[in-house]
Amino acid sequence: MRRNNALPVILTIGILGILLGALLIFVNFAKVIDILFIIIGIIILICNLPAFIFSLTSANVPGILSSVLPIAAGILMIFWHESLLFYILGIYLLILPLCRVLLSKDMKRNLKIELPRMIVGVLLLLIGPGTAFNALFDVAGYIVIAFSVLFMIYGIIRSRKYY
């Protein structure tokens, strides 16, 4: 009989998967995403501030306008990133499918296709961004844990054939 030494590796990967799933469930990733967006907003401000100052000194109106927009985007990402982005995404996922359905020849068929996107858009608008992030990471955590347990069970069953 051939001996399989993969069982410790399989168990280690499974345990790491379970720990990753628990991390996804129990850590509040809304705060992590808040910090990430603040850092991105600051980087956007720092990168676009020299162009804005140069445009002001040269009295270049198109340059001023083109440098004010990224600065405004950076400020929005720092202060209103979470709600702003989720509401824009929710409105986008609600309006775009609605327009596709209304402009199509076969409305009934396209409504069946676009309805899930519209439901996601409505849910994003109703439940809010913090709840959506936490729910998303909770679901991902449970999925990772389930796959890790299944991976470990499969590995144990497969390794028993070699003993």
PDB file of C-alpha atoms in Angstrom:
ATOM      1  CA  MET A   1       0.000   0.000   0.000  1.00  0.00           C
ATOM      2  CA  ARG A   2       1.065   3.523  -0.774  1.00  0.00           C
ATOM      3  CA  ARG A   3       1.132   6.052   2.057  1.00  0.00           C
ATOM      4  CA  ASN A   4      -0.309   9.516   1.386  1.00  0.00           C
ATOM      5  CA  ASN A   5       1.328  12.374   3.304  1.00  0.00           C
ATOM      6  CA  ALA A   6      -1.185  14.974   2.118  1.00  0.00           C
ATOM      7  CA  LEU A   7      -3.479  14.674   5.151  1.00  0.00           C
ATOM      8  CA  PRO A   8      -1.583  17.194   7.330  1.00  0.00           C
ATOM      9  CA  VAL A   9      -1.552  19.689   4.464  1.00  0.00           C
ATOM     10  CA  ILE A  10      -5.271  19.177   3.833  1.00  0.00           C
ATOM     11  CA  LEU A  11      -6.087  19.634   7.512  1.00  0.00           C
ATOM     12  CA  THR A  12      -3.901  22.753   7.734  1.00  0.00           C
ATOM     13  CA  ILE A  13      -5.568  24.323   4.697  1.00  0.00           C
ATOM     14  CA  GLY A  14      -8.987  23.444   6.104  1.00  0.00           C
ATOM     15  CA  ILE A  15      -8.205  24.969   9.505  1.00  0.00           C
ATOM     16  CA  LEU A  16      -6.819  28.124   7.850  1.00  0.00           C
ATOM     17  CA  GLY A  17     -10.011  28.346   5.791  1.00  0.00           C
ATOM     18  CA  ILE A  18     -12.151  28.043   8.910  1.00  0.00           C
ATOM     19  CA  LEU A  19     -10.100  30.785  10.604  1.00  0.00           C
ATOM     20  CA  LEU A  20     -10.448  33.022   7.535  1.00  0.00           C
ATOM     21  CA  GLY A  21     -14.204  32.441   7.510  1.00  0.00           C
ATOM     22  CA  ALA A  22     -14.436  33.296  11.210  1.00  0.00           C
ATOM     23  CA  LEU A  23     -12.418  36.455  10.558  1.00  0.00           C
ATOM     24  CA  LEU A  24     -14.801  37.464   7.773  1.00  0.00           C
ATOM     25  CA  ILE A  25     -17.784  36.905  10.067  1.00  0.00           C
ATOM     26  CA  PHE A  26     -16.556  38.573  13.250  1.00  0.00           C
ATOM     27  CA  VAL A  27     -14.478  41.546  12.017  1.00  0.00           C
ATOM     28  CA  ASN A  28     -16.375  44.732  11.220  1.00  0.00           C
ATOM     29  CA  PHE A  29     -15.125  45.389   7.700  1.00  0.00           C
ATOM     30  CA  ALA A  30     -17.158  48.577   7.379  1.00  0.00           C
ATOM     31  CA  LYS A  31     -14.499  50.315   9.483  1.00  0.00           C
ATOM     32  CA  VAL A  32     -11.697  48.838   7.360  1.00  0.00           C
ATOM     33  CA  ILE A  33     -13.404  50.105   4.218  1.00  0.00           C
ATOM     34  CA  ASP A  34     -13.919  53.533   5.857  1.00  0.00           C
ATOM     35  CA  ILE A  35     -10.188  53.800   6.500  1.00  0.00           C
ATOM     36  CA  LEU A  36      -9.382  52.597   2.981  1.00  0.00           C
ATOM     37  CA  PHE A  37     -11.617  55.216   1.364  1.00  0.00           C
ATOM     38  CA  ILE A  38     -10.172  57.973   3.553  1.00  0.00           C
ATOM     39  CA  ILE A  39      -6.662  56.992   2.469  1.00  0.00           C
ATOM     40  CA  ILE A  40      -7.731  56.900  -1.207  1.00  0.00           C
ATOM     41  CA  GLY A  41      -9.390  60.319  -0.847  1.00  0.00           C
ATOM     42  CA  ILE A  42      -6.243  61.808   0.682  1.00  0.00           C
ATOM     43  CA  ILE A  43      -4.113  60.342  -2.119  1.00  0.00           C
ATOM     44  CA  ILE A  44      -6.473  61.837  -4.715  1.00  0.00           C
ATOM     45  CA  LEU A  45      -6.229  65.238  -3.012  1.00  0.00           C
ATOM     46  CA  ILE A  46      -2.439  65.108  -2.795  1.00  0.00           C
ATOM     47  CA  CYS A  47      -2.072  64.050  -6.431  1.00  0.00           C
ATOM     48  CA  ASN A  48      -4.405  66.749  -7.795  1.00  0.00           C
ATOM     49  CA  LEU A  49      -3.460  69.685  -5.585  1.00  0.00           C
ATOM     50  CA  PRO A  50      -0.329  70.674  -7.600  1.00  0.00           C
ATOM     51  CA  ALA A  51      -2.349  70.765 -10.847  1.00  0.00           C
ATOM     52  CA  PHE A  52      -4.981  72.923  -9.140  1.00  0.00           C
ATOM     53  CA  ILE A  53      -2.376  75.376  -7.815  1.00  0.00           C
ATOM     54  CA  PHE A  54      -0.680  75.565 -11.226  1.00  0.00           C
ATOM     55  CA  SER A  55      -4.061  76.217 -12.905  1.00  0.00           C
ATOM     56  CA  LEU A  56      -4.798  79.035 -10.463  1.00  0.00           C
ATOM     57  CA  THR A  57      -1.459  80.718 -11.049  1.00  0.00           C
ATOM     58  CA  SER A  58      -1.789  80.510 -14.826  1.00  0.00           C
ATOM     59  CA  ALA A  59      -5.486  81.565 -14.808  1.00  0.00           C
ATOM     60  CA  ASN A  60      -6.344  78.594 -16.989  1.00  0.00           C
ATOM     61  CA  VAL A  61     -10.124  78.163 -16.618  1.00  0.00           C
ATOM     62  CA  PRO A  62     -10.376  74.679 -18.214  1.00  0.00           C
ATOM     63  CA  GLY A  63      -7.407  73.587 -16.108  1.00  0.00           C
ATOM     64  CA  ILE A  64      -9.066  74.907 -12.963  1.00  0.00           C
ATOM     65  CA  LEU A  65     -12.296  73.071 -13.758  1.00  0.00           C
ATOM     66  CA  SER A  66     -10.514  69.840 -14.643  1.00  0.00           C
ATOM     67  CA  SER A  67      -8.513  69.935 -11.419  1.00  0.00           C
ATOM     68  CA  VAL A  68     -11.444  70.907  -9.175  1.00  0.00           C
ATOM     69  CA  LEU A  69     -13.425  67.779 -10.102  1.00  0.00           C
ATOM     70  CA  PRO A  70     -10.847  65.264  -8.805  1.00  0.00           C
ATOM     71  CA  ILE A  71     -10.360  67.382  -5.674  1.00  0.00           C
ATOM     72  CA  ALA A  72     -14.131  67.329  -5.103  1.00  0.00           C
ATOM     73  CA  ALA A  73     -14.118  63.564  -5.670  1.00  0.00           C
ATOM     74  CA  GLY A  74     -11.322  63.201  -3.120  1.00  0.00           C
ATOM     75  CA  ILE A  75     -13.278  65.247  -0.556  1.00  0.00           C
ATOM     76  CA  LEU A  76     -16.401  63.182  -1.209  1.00  0.00           C
ATOM     77  CA  MET A  77     -14.407  59.971  -0.737  1.00  0.00           C
ATOM     78  CA  ILE A  78     -13.054  61.231   2.580  1.00  0.00           C
ATOM     79  CA  PHE A  79     -16.304  62.427   4.134  1.00  0.00           C
ATOM     80  CA  TRP A  80     -19.258  60.756   2.367  1.00  0.00           C
ATOM     81  CA  HIS A  81     -17.706  57.725   0.696  1.00  0.00           C
ATOM     82  CA  GLU A  82     -19.825  54.986   2.184  1.00  0.00           C
ATOM     83  CA  SER A  83     -23.301  56.342   1.709  1.00  0.00           C
ATOM     84  CA  LEU A  84     -22.554  58.246  -1.485  1.00  0.00           C
ATOM     85  CA  LEU A  85     -21.083  55.296  -3.359  1.00  0.00           C
ATOM     86  CA  PHE A  86     -23.753  52.865  -2.203  1.00  0.00           C
ATOM     87  CA  TYR A  87     -26.596  55.180  -3.121  1.00  0.00           C
ATOM     88  CA  ILE A  88     -25.076  55.874  -6.536  1.00  0.00           C
ATOM     89  CA  LEU A  89     -24.674  52.128  -7.084  1.00  0.00           C
ATOM     90  CA  GLY A  90     -28.224  51.457  -5.836  1.00  0.00           C
ATOM     91  CA  ILE A  91     -29.712  54.091  -8.150  1.00  0.00           C
ATOM     92  CA  TYR A  92     -27.618  52.775 -11.044  1.00  0.00           C
ATOM     93  CA  LEU A  93     -28.777  49.203 -10.424  1.00  0.00           C
ATOM     94  CA  LEU A  94     -32.374  50.375 -10.281  1.00  0.00           C
ATOM     95  CA  ILE A  95     -32.540  52.840 -13.186  1.00  0.00           C
ATOM     96  CA  LEU A  96     -30.373  51.081 -15.783  1.00  0.00           C
ATOM     97  CA  PRO A  97     -32.356  47.802 -15.760  1.00  0.00           C
ATOM     98  CA  LEU A  98     -35.598  49.778 -15.752  1.00  0.00           C
ATOM     99  CA  CYS A  99     -34.488  51.682 -18.865  1.00  0.00           C
ATOM    100  CA  ARG A 100     -33.441  48.435 -20.543  1.00  0.00           C
ATOM    101  CA  VAL A 101     -36.850  46.919 -19.877  1.00  0.00           C
ATOM    102  CA  LEU A 102     -38.782  49.978 -21.036  1.00  0.00           C
ATOM    103  CA  LEU A 103     -36.731  50.375 -24.224  1.00  0.00           C
ATOM    104  CA  SER A 104     -36.841  46.729 -25.267  1.00  0.00           C
ATOM    105  CA  LYS A 105     -39.328  45.150 -27.631  1.00  0.00           C
ATOM    106  CA  ASP A 106     -39.838  42.082 -25.467  1.00  0.00           C
ATOM    107  CA  MET A 107     -40.510  43.720 -22.092  1.00  0.00           C
ATOM    108  CA  LYS A 108     -41.693  40.583 -20.335  1.00  0.00           C
ATOM    109  CA  ARG A 109     -38.563  38.601 -21.186  1.00  0.00           C
ATOM    110  CA  ASN A 110     -36.219  41.463 -20.306  1.00  0.00           C
ATOM    111  CA  LEU A 111     -38.054  42.094 -17.037  1.00  0.00           C
ATOM    112  CA  LYS A 112     -37.261  38.524 -15.983  1.00  0.00           C
ATOM    113  CA  ILE A 113     -33.610  39.114 -16.876  1.00  0.00           C
ATOM    114  CA  GLU A 114     -33.280  42.540 -15.237  1.00  0.00           C
ATOM    115  CA  LEU A 115     -35.413  41.946 -12.134  1.00  0.00           C
ATOM    116  CA  PRO A 116     -32.543  40.587  -9.961  1.00  0.00           C
ATOM    117  CA  ARG A 117     -30.474  43.729 -10.649  1.00  0.00           C
ATOM    118  CA  MET A 118     -33.425  45.928  -9.771  1.00  0.00           C
ATOM    119  CA  ILE A 119     -33.973  44.018  -6.522  1.00  0.00           C
ATOM    120  CA  VAL A 120     -30.301  44.434  -5.579  1.00  0.00           C
ATOM    121  CA  GLY A 121     -30.572  48.173  -6.313  1.00  0.00           C
ATOM    122  CA  VAL A 122     -33.649  48.523  -4.104  1.00  0.00           C
ATOM    123  CA  LEU A 123     -31.984  46.523  -1.321  1.00  0.00           C
ATOM    124  CA  LEU A 124     -28.880  48.718  -1.475  1.00  0.00           C
ATOM    125  CA  LEU A 125     -31.042  51.812  -1.178  1.00  0.00           C
ATOM    126  CA  LEU A 126     -33.118  50.402   1.686  1.00  0.00           C
ATOM    127  CA  ILE A 127     -30.651  48.612   3.934  1.00  0.00           C
ATOM    128  CA  GLY A 128     -27.794  51.086   3.700  1.00  0.00           C
ATOM    129  CA  PRO A 129     -24.109  50.621   3.151  1.00  0.00           C
ATOM    130  CA  GLY A 130     -22.884  49.486   6.578  1.00  0.00           C
ATOM    131  CA  THR A 131     -25.384  46.678   6.815  1.00  0.00           C
ATOM    132  CA  ALA A 132     -24.689  45.599   3.239  1.00  0.00           C
ATOM    133  CA  PHE A 133     -20.922  45.360   3.832  1.00  0.00           C
ATOM    134  CA  ASN A 134     -21.350  43.355   7.011  1.00  0.00           C
ATOM    135  CA  ALA A 135     -23.940  41.055   5.418  1.00  0.00           C
ATOM    136  CA  LEU A 136     -21.687  40.496   2.405  1.00  0.00           C
ATOM    137  CA  PHE A 137     -18.703  39.567   4.550  1.00  0.00           C
ATOM    138  CA  ASP A 138     -20.841  37.369   6.823  1.00  0.00           C
ATOM    139  CA  VAL A 139     -22.120  35.396   3.843  1.00  0.00           C
ATOM    140  CA  ALA A 140     -18.580  35.101   2.457  1.00  0.00           C
ATOM    141  CA  GLY A 141     -17.362  33.879   5.855  1.00  0.00           C
ATOM    142  CA  TYR A 142     -20.006  31.174   6.077  1.00  0.00           C
ATOM    143  CA  ILE A 143     -19.250  30.047   2.526  1.00  0.00           C
ATOM    144  CA  VAL A 144     -15.502  29.854   3.248  1.00  0.00           C
ATOM    145  CA  ILE A 145     -16.138  27.857   6.429  1.00  0.00           C
ATOM    146  CA  ALA A 146     -18.479  25.452   4.614  1.00  0.00           C
ATOM    147  CA  PHE A 147     -16.002  24.865   1.789  1.00  0.00           C
ATOM    148  CA  SER A 148     -13.155  24.388   4.277  1.00  0.00           C
ATOM    149  CA  VAL A 149     -15.077  21.777   6.242  1.00  0.00           C
ATOM    150  CA  LEU A 150     -16.059  19.991   3.022  1.00  0.00           C
ATOM    151  CA  PHE A 151     -12.427  20.134   1.860  1.00  0.00           C
ATOM    152  CA  MET A 152     -11.236  18.591   5.123  1.00  0.00           C
ATOM    153  CA  ILE A 153     -13.872  15.841   5.016  1.00  0.00           C
ATOM    154  CA  TYR A 154     -13.035  15.041   1.400  1.00  0.00           C
ATOM    155  CA  GLY A 155      -9.317  14.993   2.215  1.00  0.00           C
ATOM    156  CA  ILE A 156      -9.824  12.651   5.160  1.00  0.00           C
ATOM    157  CA  ILE A 157     -11.992  10.290   3.092  1.00  0.00           C
ATOM    158  CA  ARG A 158      -9.467  10.289   0.226  1.00  0.00           C
ATOM    159  CA  SER A 159      -6.529   9.718   2.578  1.00  0.00           C
ATOM    160  CA  ARG A 160      -8.231   6.722   4.197  1.00  0.00           C
ATOM    161  CA  LYS A 161      -8.015   4.865   0.886  1.00  0.00           C
ATOM    162  CA  TYR A 162      -4.225   4.934   1.068  1.00  0.00           C
ATOM    163  CA  TYR A 163      -3.894   3.442   4.594  1.00  0.00           C
TER     164      TYR A 163
END
